[in-house]
PDB file of C-alpha atoms in Angstrom:
ATOM      1  CA  UNK A   1      -0.228   0.040   0.119  1.00 95.00           C
ATOM      2  CA  UNK A   2       1.118   3.246  -1.089  1.00 98.00           C
ATOM      3  CA  UNK A   3       0.433   6.420   1.033  1.00 98.00           C
ATOM      4  CA  UNK A   4       1.108   9.844  -0.799  1.00 98.00           C
ATOM      5  CA  UNK A   5       1.195  12.618   1.024  1.00 98.00           C
ATOM      6  CA  UNK A   6      -0.065  15.227  -1.050  1.00 95.00           C
ATOM      7  CA  UNK A   7       0.237  19.535  -0.520  1.00 90.00           C
ATOM      8  CA  UNK A   8      -2.439  21.209  -2.655  1.00 89.00           C
ATOM      9  CA  UNK A   9      -0.293  24.603  -2.407  1.00 82.00           C
ATOM     10  CA  UNK A  10       2.964  23.674  -3.559  1.00 75.00           C
ATOM     11  CA  UNK A  11       4.305  24.902  -7.187  1.00 65.00           C
ATOM     12  CA  UNK A  12       0.361  26.535  -7.144  1.00 69.00           C
ATOM     13  CA  UNK A  13      -1.365  24.646 -10.040  1.00 76.00           C
ATOM     14  CA  UNK A  14       1.620  22.091 -10.303  1.00 86.00           C
ATOM     15  CA  UNK A  15       0.488  19.777  -7.388  1.00 90.00           C
ATOM     16  CA  UNK A  16      -3.062  19.727  -8.750  1.00 91.00           C
ATOM     17  CA  UNK A  17      -2.307  18.797 -12.224  1.00 94.00           C
ATOM     18  CA  UNK A  18       0.547  16.351 -11.061  1.00 96.00           C
ATOM     19  CA  UNK A  19      -1.955  14.527  -8.582  1.00 96.00           C
ATOM     20  CA  UNK A  20      -4.773  13.739 -11.499  1.00 96.00           C
ATOM     21  CA  UNK A  21      -1.641  12.227 -13.463  1.00 97.00           C
ATOM     22  CA  UNK A  22      -0.533  10.026 -10.399  1.00 98.00           C
ATOM     23  CA  UNK A  23      -3.703   8.682  -9.685  1.00 98.00           C
ATOM     24  CA  UNK A  24      -4.856   8.047 -12.667  1.00 98.00           C
ATOM     25  CA  UNK A  25      -2.243   5.769 -13.443  1.00 98.00           C
ATOM     26  CA  UNK A  26      -2.466   3.995  -9.820  1.00 98.00           C
ATOM     27  CA  UNK A  27      -6.384   3.423 -11.008  1.00 98.00           C
ATOM     28  CA  UNK A  28      -5.380   2.109 -14.370  1.00 97.00           C
ATOM     29  CA  UNK A  29      -3.485  -0.247 -12.815  1.00 97.00           C
ATOM     30  CA  UNK A  30      -5.152  -1.344  -9.735  1.00 97.00           C
ATOM     31  CA  UNK A  31      -2.450  -0.558  -7.466  1.00 97.00           C
ATOM     32  CA  UNK A  32      -3.736   0.365  -4.203  1.00 97.00           C
ATOM     33  CA  UNK A  33      -3.130   3.827  -2.724  1.00 98.00           C
ATOM     34  CA  UNK A  34      -4.541   6.528   0.143  1.00 98.00           C
ATOM     35  CA  UNK A  35      -4.306  10.052   0.162  1.00 97.00           C
ATOM     36  CA  UNK A  36      -3.293  12.576   2.356  1.00 97.00           C
ATOM     37  CA  UNK A  37      -3.598  15.988   2.489  1.00 96.00           C
ATOM     38  CA  UNK A  38      -1.889  18.220   3.916  1.00 94.00           C
ATOM     39  CA  UNK A  39      -3.711  21.058   5.015  1.00 88.00           C
ATOM     40  CA  UNK A  40      -1.481  23.335   7.364  1.00 90.00           C
ATOM     41  CA  UNK A  41       1.980  23.955   8.714  1.00 89.00           C
ATOM     42  CA  UNK A  42       3.349  20.603   9.890  1.00 93.00           C
ATOM     43  CA  UNK A  43       0.518  18.889   8.588  1.00 96.00           C
ATOM     44  CA  UNK A  44       2.643  16.761   6.633  1.00 97.00           C
ATOM     45  CA  UNK A  45       4.612  16.020   9.581  1.00 98.00           C
ATOM     46  CA  UNK A  46       2.259  14.800  11.387  1.00 98.00           C
ATOM     47  CA  UNK A  47       0.735  12.141   8.637  1.00 98.00           C
ATOM     48  CA  UNK A  48       4.003  10.923   8.273  1.00 98.00           C
ATOM     49  CA  UNK A  49       4.801  10.251  12.081  1.00 98.00           C
ATOM     50  CA  UNK A  50       0.431   8.727  11.991  1.00 98.00           C
ATOM     51  CA  UNK A  51       1.429   6.110   8.849  1.00 98.00           C
ATOM     52  CA  UNK A  52       4.592   5.597  10.654  1.00 98.00           C
ATOM     53  CA  UNK A  53       3.594   4.785  14.118  1.00 98.00           C
ATOM     54  CA  UNK A  54       0.782   2.370  12.287  1.00 97.00           C
ATOM     55  CA  UNK A  55       3.505   0.268  10.598  1.00 97.00           C
ATOM     56  CA  UNK A  56       3.006   1.925   7.517  1.00 97.00           C
ATOM     57  CA  UNK A  57       6.691   1.757   5.211  1.00 97.00           C
ATOM     58  CA  UNK A  58       5.708   3.249   1.504  1.00 98.00           C
ATOM     59  CA  UNK A  59       5.303   6.586   2.041  1.00 98.00           C
ATOM     60  CA  UNK A  60       5.170   9.040  -1.454  1.00 98.00           C
ATOM     61  CA  UNK A  61       5.757  12.750  -1.096  1.00 98.00           C
ATOM     62  CA  UNK A  62       3.983  14.688  -3.997  1.00 97.00           C
ATOM     63  CA  UNK A  63       5.279  18.567  -3.057  1.00 94.00           C
ATOM     64  CA  UNK A  64       8.617  20.258  -2.882  1.00 92.00           C
ATOM     65  CA  UNK A  65      11.423  20.404  -0.613  1.00 93.00           C
ATOM     66  CA  UNK A  66       9.464  22.066   2.253  1.00 93.00           C
ATOM     67  CA  UNK A  67       6.698  19.334   2.308  1.00 95.00           C
ATOM     68  CA  UNK A  68       9.801  16.472   1.500  1.00 97.00           C
ATOM     69  CA  UNK A  69      10.991  18.798   4.474  1.00 97.00           C
ATOM     70  CA  UNK A  70       8.185  17.946   7.085  1.00 98.00           C
ATOM     71  CA  UNK A  71       7.618  14.032   6.183  1.00 98.00           C
ATOM     72  CA  UNK A  72      11.283  13.332   6.761  1.00 98.00           C
ATOM     73  CA  UNK A  73      10.571  14.648  10.274  1.00 98.00           C
ATOM     74  CA  UNK A  74       7.220  12.541  11.126  1.00 98.00           C
ATOM     75  CA  UNK A  75       8.759   9.550  10.154  1.00 98.00           C
ATOM     76  CA  UNK A  76       9.566   7.412  12.912  1.00 97.00           C
ATOM     77  CA  UNK A  77      12.151   5.171  12.228  1.00 97.00           C
ATOM     78  CA  UNK A  78      13.628   6.557   8.862  1.00 96.00           C
ATOM     79  CA  UNK A  79      15.400   2.718   8.972  1.00 95.00           C
ATOM     80  CA  UNK A  80      12.373   0.684   7.795  1.00 95.00           C
ATOM     81  CA  UNK A  81      11.006   3.456   5.545  1.00 96.00           C
ATOM     82  CA  UNK A  82      10.964   3.513   1.724  1.00 97.00           C
ATOM     83  CA  UNK A  83      10.462   7.297   0.126  1.00 98.00           C
ATOM     84  CA  UNK A  84       9.012   8.428  -3.043  1.00 98.00           C
ATOM     85  CA  UNK A  85       9.282  11.915  -4.193  1.00 98.00           C
ATOM     86  CA  UNK A  86       6.734  13.234  -7.309  1.00 97.00           C
ATOM     87  CA  UNK A  87       8.217  16.939  -7.263  1.00 96.00           C
ATOM     88  CA  UNK A  88       5.226  19.286  -7.441  1.00 94.00           C
ATOM     89  CA  UNK A  89       6.835  22.623  -5.622  1.00 89.00           C
ATOM     90  CA  UNK A  90       8.937  25.192  -7.311  1.00 83.00           C
ATOM     91  CA  UNK A  91      12.025  24.860  -6.884  1.00 83.00           C
ATOM     92  CA  UNK A  92      12.810  21.226  -6.607  1.00 92.00           C
ATOM     93  CA  UNK A  93      16.413  21.079  -5.011  1.00 93.00           C
ATOM     94  CA  UNK A  94      16.498  17.713  -3.716  1.00 95.00           C
ATOM     95  CA  UNK A  95      14.265  16.230  -6.780  1.00 96.00           C
ATOM     96  CA  UNK A  96      16.716  17.475  -9.329  1.00 94.00           C
ATOM     97  CA  UNK A  97      20.256  16.615  -7.102  1.00 92.00           C
ATOM     98  CA  UNK A  98      18.847  12.827  -6.771  1.00 95.00           C
ATOM     99  CA  UNK A  99      17.608  12.633 -10.915  1.00 95.00           C
ATOM    100  CA  UNK A 100      14.327  12.477 -10.486  1.00 97.00           C
ATOM    101  CA  UNK A 101      12.037  13.437 -13.043  1.00 97.00           C
ATOM    102  CA  UNK A 102       9.342  16.637 -13.244  1.00 96.00           C
ATOM    103  CA  UNK A 103       7.990  14.633 -15.356  1.00 97.00           C
ATOM    104  CA  UNK A 104       4.893  13.229 -12.651  1.00 98.00           C
ATOM    105  CA  UNK A 105       4.130  10.190 -14.447  1.00 98.00           C
ATOM    106  CA  UNK A 106       8.252   9.397 -14.897  1.00 98.00           C
ATOM    107  CA  UNK A 107       8.376  10.426 -11.418  1.00 98.00           C
ATOM    108  CA  UNK A 108       5.769   7.837 -10.594  1.00 98.00           C
ATOM    109  CA  UNK A 109       7.539   5.016 -12.714  1.00 98.00           C
ATOM    110  CA  UNK A 110      10.386   5.120 -10.918  1.00 98.00           C
ATOM    111  CA  UNK A 111       8.870   4.338  -7.693  1.00 98.00           C
ATOM    112  CA  UNK A 112       6.972   1.552  -9.020  1.00 97.00           C
ATOM    113  CA  UNK A 113       9.488  -0.095 -11.092  1.00 96.00           C
ATOM    114  CA  UNK A 114      13.072   0.428  -9.092  1.00 93.00           C
ATOM    115  CA  UNK A 115      14.311  -0.259  -5.898  1.00 95.00           C
ATOM    116  CA  UNK A 116      14.788   1.767  -2.765  1.00 97.00           C
ATOM    117  CA  UNK A 117      18.528   2.351  -2.251  1.00 97.00           C
ATOM    118  CA  UNK A 118      20.123   4.466   1.177  1.00 96.00           C
ATOM    119  CA  UNK A 119      20.589   7.910   1.263  1.00 97.00           C
ATOM    120  CA  UNK A 120      22.137  10.052   3.819  1.00 98.00           C
ATOM    121  CA  UNK A 121      20.231  12.939   5.619  1.00 98.00           C
ATOM    122  CA  UNK A 122      21.817  15.872   8.301  1.00 98.00           C
ATOM    123  CA  UNK A 123      20.109  15.917  11.702  1.00 98.00           C
ATOM    124  CA  UNK A 124      20.505  19.102  13.096  1.00 98.00           C
ATOM    125  CA  UNK A 125      20.197  19.465  16.649  1.00 98.00           C
ATOM    126  CA  UNK A 126      17.058  16.971  16.977  1.00 98.00           C
ATOM    127  CA  UNK A 127      15.414  18.392  13.763  1.00 98.00           C
ATOM    128  CA  UNK A 128      16.362  16.299  10.219  1.00 98.00           C
ATOM    129  CA  UNK A 129      17.401  17.955   6.925  1.00 98.00           C
ATOM    130  CA  UNK A 130      17.270  16.283   3.787  1.00 98.00           C
ATOM    131  CA  UNK A 131      19.123  18.859   0.968  1.00 97.00           C
ATOM    132  CA  UNK A 132      21.038  21.856   2.901  1.00 97.00           C
ATOM    133  CA  UNK A 133      21.529  23.144   6.199  1.00 98.00           C
ATOM    134  CA  UNK A 134      23.002  26.645   6.703  1.00 96.00           C
ATOM    135  CA  UNK A 135      22.899  30.217   7.955  1.00 97.00           C
ATOM    136  CA  UNK A 136      24.309  33.610   6.825  1.00 94.00           C
ATOM    137  CA  UNK A 137      22.772  35.059   3.705  1.00 90.00           C
ATOM    138  CA  UNK A 138      20.661  32.059   2.458  1.00 89.00           C
ATOM    139  CA  UNK A 139      18.183  32.715   5.303  1.00 94.00           C
ATOM    140  CA  UNK A 140      18.319  36.480   4.029  1.00 92.00           C
ATOM    141  CA  UNK A 141      17.699  35.725   0.942  1.00 87.00           C
ATOM    142  CA  UNK A 142      14.849  33.110   2.099  1.00 87.00           C
ATOM    143  CA  UNK A 143      13.281  36.016   3.829  1.00 89.00           C
ATOM    144  CA  UNK A 144      13.020  38.285   1.485  1.00 88.00           C
ATOM    145  CA  UNK A 145      11.329  36.126  -0.515  1.00 82.00           C
ATOM    146  CA  UNK A 146       8.436  35.353   1.404  1.00 79.00           C
ATOM    147  CA  UNK A 147       7.906  39.162   2.234  1.00 82.00           C
ATOM    148  CA  UNK A 148       8.183  39.508  -1.944  1.00 71.00           C
ATOM    149  CA  UNK A 149       5.610  39.089  -4.112  1.00 68.00           C
ATOM    150  CA  UNK A 150       7.554  37.544  -6.994  1.00 63.00           C
ATOM    151  CA  UNK A 151       6.580  33.945  -7.392  1.00 65.00           C
ATOM    152  CA  UNK A 152       8.525  31.078  -9.018  1.00 64.00           C
ATOM    153  CA  UNK A 153      12.175  30.849  -9.391  1.00 67.00           C
ATOM    154  CA  UNK A 154      12.534  34.163 -10.760  1.00 75.00           C
ATOM    155  CA  UNK A 155      11.900  35.515  -6.801  1.00 77.00           C
ATOM    156  CA  UNK A 156      15.296  33.616  -5.613  1.00 76.00           C
ATOM    157  CA  UNK A 157      17.423  34.979  -7.757  1.00 79.00           C
ATOM    158  CA  UNK A 158      15.990  38.765  -7.659  1.00 84.00           C
ATOM    159  CA  UNK A 159      16.196  38.132  -3.998  1.00 85.00           C
ATOM    160  CA  UNK A 160      19.418  36.918  -3.605  1.00 81.00           C
ATOM    161  CA  UNK A 161      21.065  39.799  -5.899  1.00 83.00           C
ATOM    162  CA  UNK A 162      19.268  42.391  -3.318  1.00 87.00           C
ATOM    163  CA  UNK A 163      20.810  39.884  -0.249  1.00 86.00           C
ATOM    164  CA  UNK A 164      24.065  40.318  -1.894  1.00 82.00           C
ATOM    165  CA  UNK A 165      24.881  44.280  -1.499  1.00 83.00           C
ATOM    166  CA  UNK A 166      22.745  44.370   1.692  1.00 86.00           C
ATOM    167  CA  UNK A 167      24.167  41.439   4.410  1.00 89.00           C
ATOM    168  CA  UNK A 168      25.912  42.556   6.536  1.00 89.00           C
ATOM    169  CA  UNK A 169      27.520  39.023   7.445  1.00 91.00           C
ATOM    170  CA  UNK A 170      27.742  37.033  10.698  1.00 95.00           C
ATOM    171  CA  UNK A 171      30.998  35.804  12.908  1.00 97.00           C
ATOM    172  CA  UNK A 172      30.930  32.513  13.304  1.00 98.00           C
ATOM    173  CA  UNK A 173      33.076  29.644  15.153  1.00 98.00           C
ATOM    174  CA  UNK A 174      32.935  26.788  12.845  1.00 98.00           C
ATOM    175  CA  UNK A 175      33.927  23.708  15.134  1.00 98.00           C
ATOM    176  CA  UNK A 176      34.161  20.145  13.537  1.00 97.00           C
ATOM    177  CA  UNK A 177      36.472  16.710  15.118  1.00 94.00           C
ATOM    178  CA  UNK A 178      39.309  19.192  16.355  1.00 93.00           C
ATOM    179  CA  UNK A 179      38.923  21.664  13.665  1.00 93.00           C
ATOM    180  CA  UNK A 180      38.254  25.250  15.354  1.00 97.00           C
ATOM    181  CA  UNK A 181      38.061  28.549  13.399  1.00 96.00           C
ATOM    182  CA  UNK A 182      36.462  32.100  13.290  1.00 97.00           C
ATOM    183  CA  UNK A 183      34.759  33.082  10.401  1.00 96.00           C
ATOM    184  CA  UNK A 184      33.125  36.600   8.990  1.00 96.00           C
ATOM    185  CA  UNK A 185      31.136  34.875   6.744  1.00 95.00           C
ATOM    186  CA  UNK A 186      28.666  35.380   3.932  1.00 92.00           C
ATOM    187  CA  UNK A 187      27.345  32.084   4.676  1.00 93.00           C
ATOM    188  CA  UNK A 188      28.054  28.608   6.729  1.00 96.00           C
ATOM    189  CA  UNK A 189      26.356  25.401   5.056  1.00 97.00           C
ATOM    190  CA  UNK A 190      26.061  21.902   5.600  1.00 98.00           C
ATOM    191  CA  UNK A 191      25.349  20.105   2.691  1.00 98.00           C
ATOM    192  CA  UNK A 192      23.825  16.666   1.950  1.00 98.00           C
ATOM    193  CA  UNK A 193      22.509  17.776  -1.765  1.00 96.00           C
ATOM    194  CA  UNK A 194      24.666  19.470  -3.976  1.00 95.00           C
ATOM    195  CA  UNK A 195      21.808  22.821  -4.537  1.00 93.00           C
ATOM    196  CA  UNK A 196      19.463  25.083  -3.023  1.00 89.00           C
ATOM    197  CA  UNK A 197      17.176  28.246  -3.945  1.00 82.00           C
ATOM    198  CA  UNK A 198      15.819  26.981  -7.581  1.00 81.00           C
ATOM    199  CA  UNK A 199      18.884  25.398  -8.572  1.00 84.00           C
ATOM    200  CA  UNK A 200      22.191  27.523  -7.183  1.00 86.00           C
ATOM    201  CA  UNK A 201      25.047  25.127  -6.548  1.00 91.00           C
ATOM    202  CA  UNK A 202      26.133  26.138  -3.406  1.00 92.00           C
ATOM    203  CA  UNK A 203      28.157  22.694  -3.111  1.00 95.00           C
ATOM    204  CA  UNK A 204      28.573  20.631  -6.365  1.00 94.00           C
ATOM    205  CA  UNK A 205      30.702  17.766  -4.900  1.00 95.00           C
ATOM    206  CA  UNK A 206      27.985  16.956  -2.063  1.00 97.00           C
ATOM    207  CA  UNK A 207      26.232  13.249  -3.031  1.00 96.00           C
ATOM    208  CA  UNK A 208      23.655  12.337  -0.678  1.00 96.00           C
ATOM    209  CA  UNK A 209      24.663   9.192  -0.740  1.00 96.00           C
ATOM    210  CA  UNK A 210      28.174   9.615   0.462  1.00 96.00           C
ATOM    211  CA  UNK A 211      28.194   9.051   4.243  1.00 96.00           C
ATOM    212  CA  UNK A 212      29.717  12.388   4.372  1.00 97.00           C
ATOM    213  CA  UNK A 213      28.787  16.113   4.916  1.00 98.00           C
ATOM    214  CA  UNK A 214      30.222  18.284   2.539  1.00 98.00           C
ATOM    215  CA  UNK A 215      30.960  21.834   4.464  1.00 98.00           C
ATOM    216  CA  UNK A 216      30.810  25.407   2.958  1.00 96.00           C
ATOM    217  CA  UNK A 217      31.873  28.769   4.917  1.00 96.00           C
ATOM    218  CA  UNK A 218      32.330  31.206   2.581  1.00 93.00           C
ATOM    219  CA  UNK A 219      33.789  34.608   4.464  1.00 93.00           C
ATOM    220  CA  UNK A 220      31.827  38.024   3.951  1.00 91.00           C
ATOM    221  CA  UNK A 221      32.666  39.824   0.907  1.00 85.00           C
ATOM    222  CA  UNK A 222      32.955  43.537   0.966  1.00 83.00           C
ATOM    223  CA  UNK A 223      32.930  45.917  -1.852  1.00 82.00           C
ATOM    224  CA  UNK A 224      30.949  46.152  -5.143  1.00 75.00           C
ATOM    225  CA  UNK A 225      33.057  44.321  -7.515  1.00 79.00           C
ATOM    226  CA  UNK A 226      34.148  41.724  -5.227  1.00 80.00           C
ATOM    227  CA  UNK A 227      30.253  40.470  -4.835  1.00 79.00           C
ATOM    228  CA  UNK A 228      29.657  40.949  -8.405  1.00 78.00           C
ATOM    229  CA  UNK A 229      32.291  38.575  -8.947  1.00 79.00           C
ATOM    230  CA  UNK A 230      31.513  36.138  -6.351  1.00 79.00           C
ATOM    231  CA  UNK A 231      27.969  36.290  -7.738  1.00 78.00           C
ATOM    232  CA  UNK A 232      29.147  34.800 -10.686  1.00 81.00           C
ATOM    233  CA  UNK A 233      31.191  32.431  -9.279  1.00 81.00           C
ATOM    234  CA  UNK A 234      28.171  30.946  -7.510  1.00 80.00           C
ATOM    235  CA  UNK A 235      26.121  31.191 -10.769  1.00 79.00           C
ATOM    236  CA  UNK A 236      28.098  29.614 -12.010  1.00 84.00           C
ATOM    237  CA  UNK A 237      28.375  26.580  -9.721  1.00 86.00           C
ATOM    238  CA  UNK A 238      32.298  27.372  -8.892  1.00 89.00           C
ATOM    239  CA  UNK A 239      31.696  29.171  -5.189  1.00 89.00           C
ATOM    240  CA  UNK A 240      34.881  26.309  -3.669  1.00 91.00           C
ATOM    241  CA  UNK A 241      36.846  27.493  -6.361  1.00 89.00           C
ATOM    242  CA  UNK A 242      36.651  31.009  -4.871  1.00 88.00           C
ATOM    243  CA  UNK A 243      39.340  33.111  -2.731  1.00 88.00           C
ATOM    244  CA  UNK A 244      37.084  33.226   0.724  1.00 91.00           C
ATOM    245  CA  UNK A 245      35.619  30.098   0.700  1.00 94.00           C
ATOM    246  CA  UNK A 246      36.493  27.155   2.851  1.00 96.00           C
ATOM    247  CA  UNK A 247      35.617  23.952   1.996  1.00 97.00           C
ATOM    248  CA  UNK A 248      35.859  20.133   4.038  1.00 97.00           C
ATOM    249  CA  UNK A 249      34.197  16.963   4.494  1.00 98.00           C
ATOM    250  CA  UNK A 250      33.125  15.489   7.860  1.00 98.00           C
ATOM    251  CA  UNK A 251      30.883  13.789   9.672  1.00 98.00           C
ATOM    252  CA  UNK A 252      29.256  16.335  11.859  1.00 98.00           C
ATOM    253  CA  UNK A 253      29.971  20.401  12.305  1.00 98.00           C
ATOM    254  CA  UNK A 254      29.022  22.976  14.724  1.00 98.00           C
ATOM    255  CA  UNK A 255      28.102  26.527  13.951  1.00 98.00           C
ATOM    256  CA  UNK A 256      28.630  28.932  16.700  1.00 98.00           C
ATOM    257  CA  UNK A 257      27.687  32.508  15.250  1.00 97.00           C
ATOM    258  CA  UNK A 258      28.648  34.496  18.066  1.00 96.00           C
ATOM    259  CA  UNK A 259      25.261  36.486  17.825  1.00 94.00           C
ATOM    260  CA  UNK A 260      21.821  34.652  17.343  1.00 94.00           C
ATOM    261  CA  UNK A 261      20.212  34.276  13.681  1.00 96.00           C
ATOM    262  CA  UNK A 262      17.684  32.657  12.596  1.00 97.00           C
ATOM    263  CA  UNK A 263      18.986  28.934  10.565  1.00 98.00           C
ATOM    264  CA  UNK A 264      17.362  27.565   7.389  1.00 97.00           C
ATOM    265  CA  UNK A 265      16.598  23.319   6.718  1.00 97.00           C
ATOM    266  CA  UNK A 266      15.253  22.791   3.439  1.00 96.00           C
ATOM    267  CA  UNK A 267      14.495  26.023   3.070  1.00 92.00           C
ATOM    268  CA  UNK A 268      12.395  26.295   6.308  1.00 95.00           C
ATOM    269  CA  UNK A 269      13.514  29.365   8.609  1.00 96.00           C
ATOM    270  CA  UNK A 270      14.150  28.385  12.453  1.00 97.00           C
ATOM    271  CA  UNK A 271      14.569  30.864  14.935  1.00 96.00           C
ATOM    272  CA  UNK A 272      16.377  30.137  18.060  1.00 96.00           C
ATOM    273  CA  UNK A 273      17.423  26.771  17.071  1.00 98.00           C
ATOM    274  CA  UNK A 274      21.253  25.344  17.425  1.00 98.00           C
ATOM    275  CA  UNK A 275      23.408  24.261  14.716  1.00 98.00           C
ATOM    276  CA  UNK A 276      24.771  20.436  15.562  1.00 98.00           C
ATOM    277  CA  UNK A 277      24.432  18.883  12.377  1.00 98.00           C
ATOM    278  CA  UNK A 278      25.807  15.040  12.166  1.00 98.00           C
ATOM    279  CA  UNK A 279      25.321  12.673   9.193  1.00 98.00           C
ATOM    280  CA  UNK A 280      22.591  10.108   9.562  1.00 98.00           C
ATOM    281  CA  UNK A 281      22.414   6.761   7.245  1.00 96.00           C
ATOM    282  CA  UNK A 282      19.530   4.071   7.136  1.00 94.00           C
ATOM    283  CA  UNK A 283      16.869   6.087   4.618  1.00 97.00           C
ATOM    284  CA  UNK A 284      15.626   4.912   1.398  1.00 97.00           C
ATOM    285  CA  UNK A 285      14.641   6.328  -1.172  1.00 98.00           C
ATOM    286  CA  UNK A 286      14.052   5.720  -4.177  1.00 97.00           C
TER     287      UNK A 286
END
């Protein structure tokens, strides 16, 4: 029995269209499924918890990165679950990194005919994160997106450009497995996936199944020309090569900002949340 956790507002009309296609295929083939609609924030998390507490193990997320984030956090024991994804959000960053088609029929075929294989995820002080966890300009971008009126991927790009010129940076101590450094940062990110913000490749080498966290620390940039240069490097997926970037791989990392600041996990903003990140394994993903 497949349990589809569905976010009707993800990607606006995209999710409803994708659901119709998915249901038609399942009904035509006589494949058993149940639909569970998320109606408010944290609904998908509660649904996933209820289902997995009852022993269900086959979950399909029909939504975006935010819905996937909630479902991951609701699963009682990730080591006994198989998770599928029908990408239906705005950014779909984890889906793209995973190679999941945006065509709902093809994404469903991957689940029905494919094999669920182990993937990693991040635990950040008790909250799970599938893709990228960070603090700094990425959170500033997200908060601008939430305040703005633009829709789609364009809102990420416009918000990023504005943040590059307005963000003031943080002083952060980075602690990892005997390594301790303090930086004036533009961004600190612990990466399981390679991209965020609808395709911005913050860490191209990161893989969701390699058993390691990829950590990116980009130093604060002063001067408009340097900001533009860094932005070009970022959009080319070459931020690791930038002179102010520190990059390393590890099992765990802690970010300790000098002043309290919000963080983001899979694009969801958290306030007053510690940032002790460790890699976890055992979840199976189609």
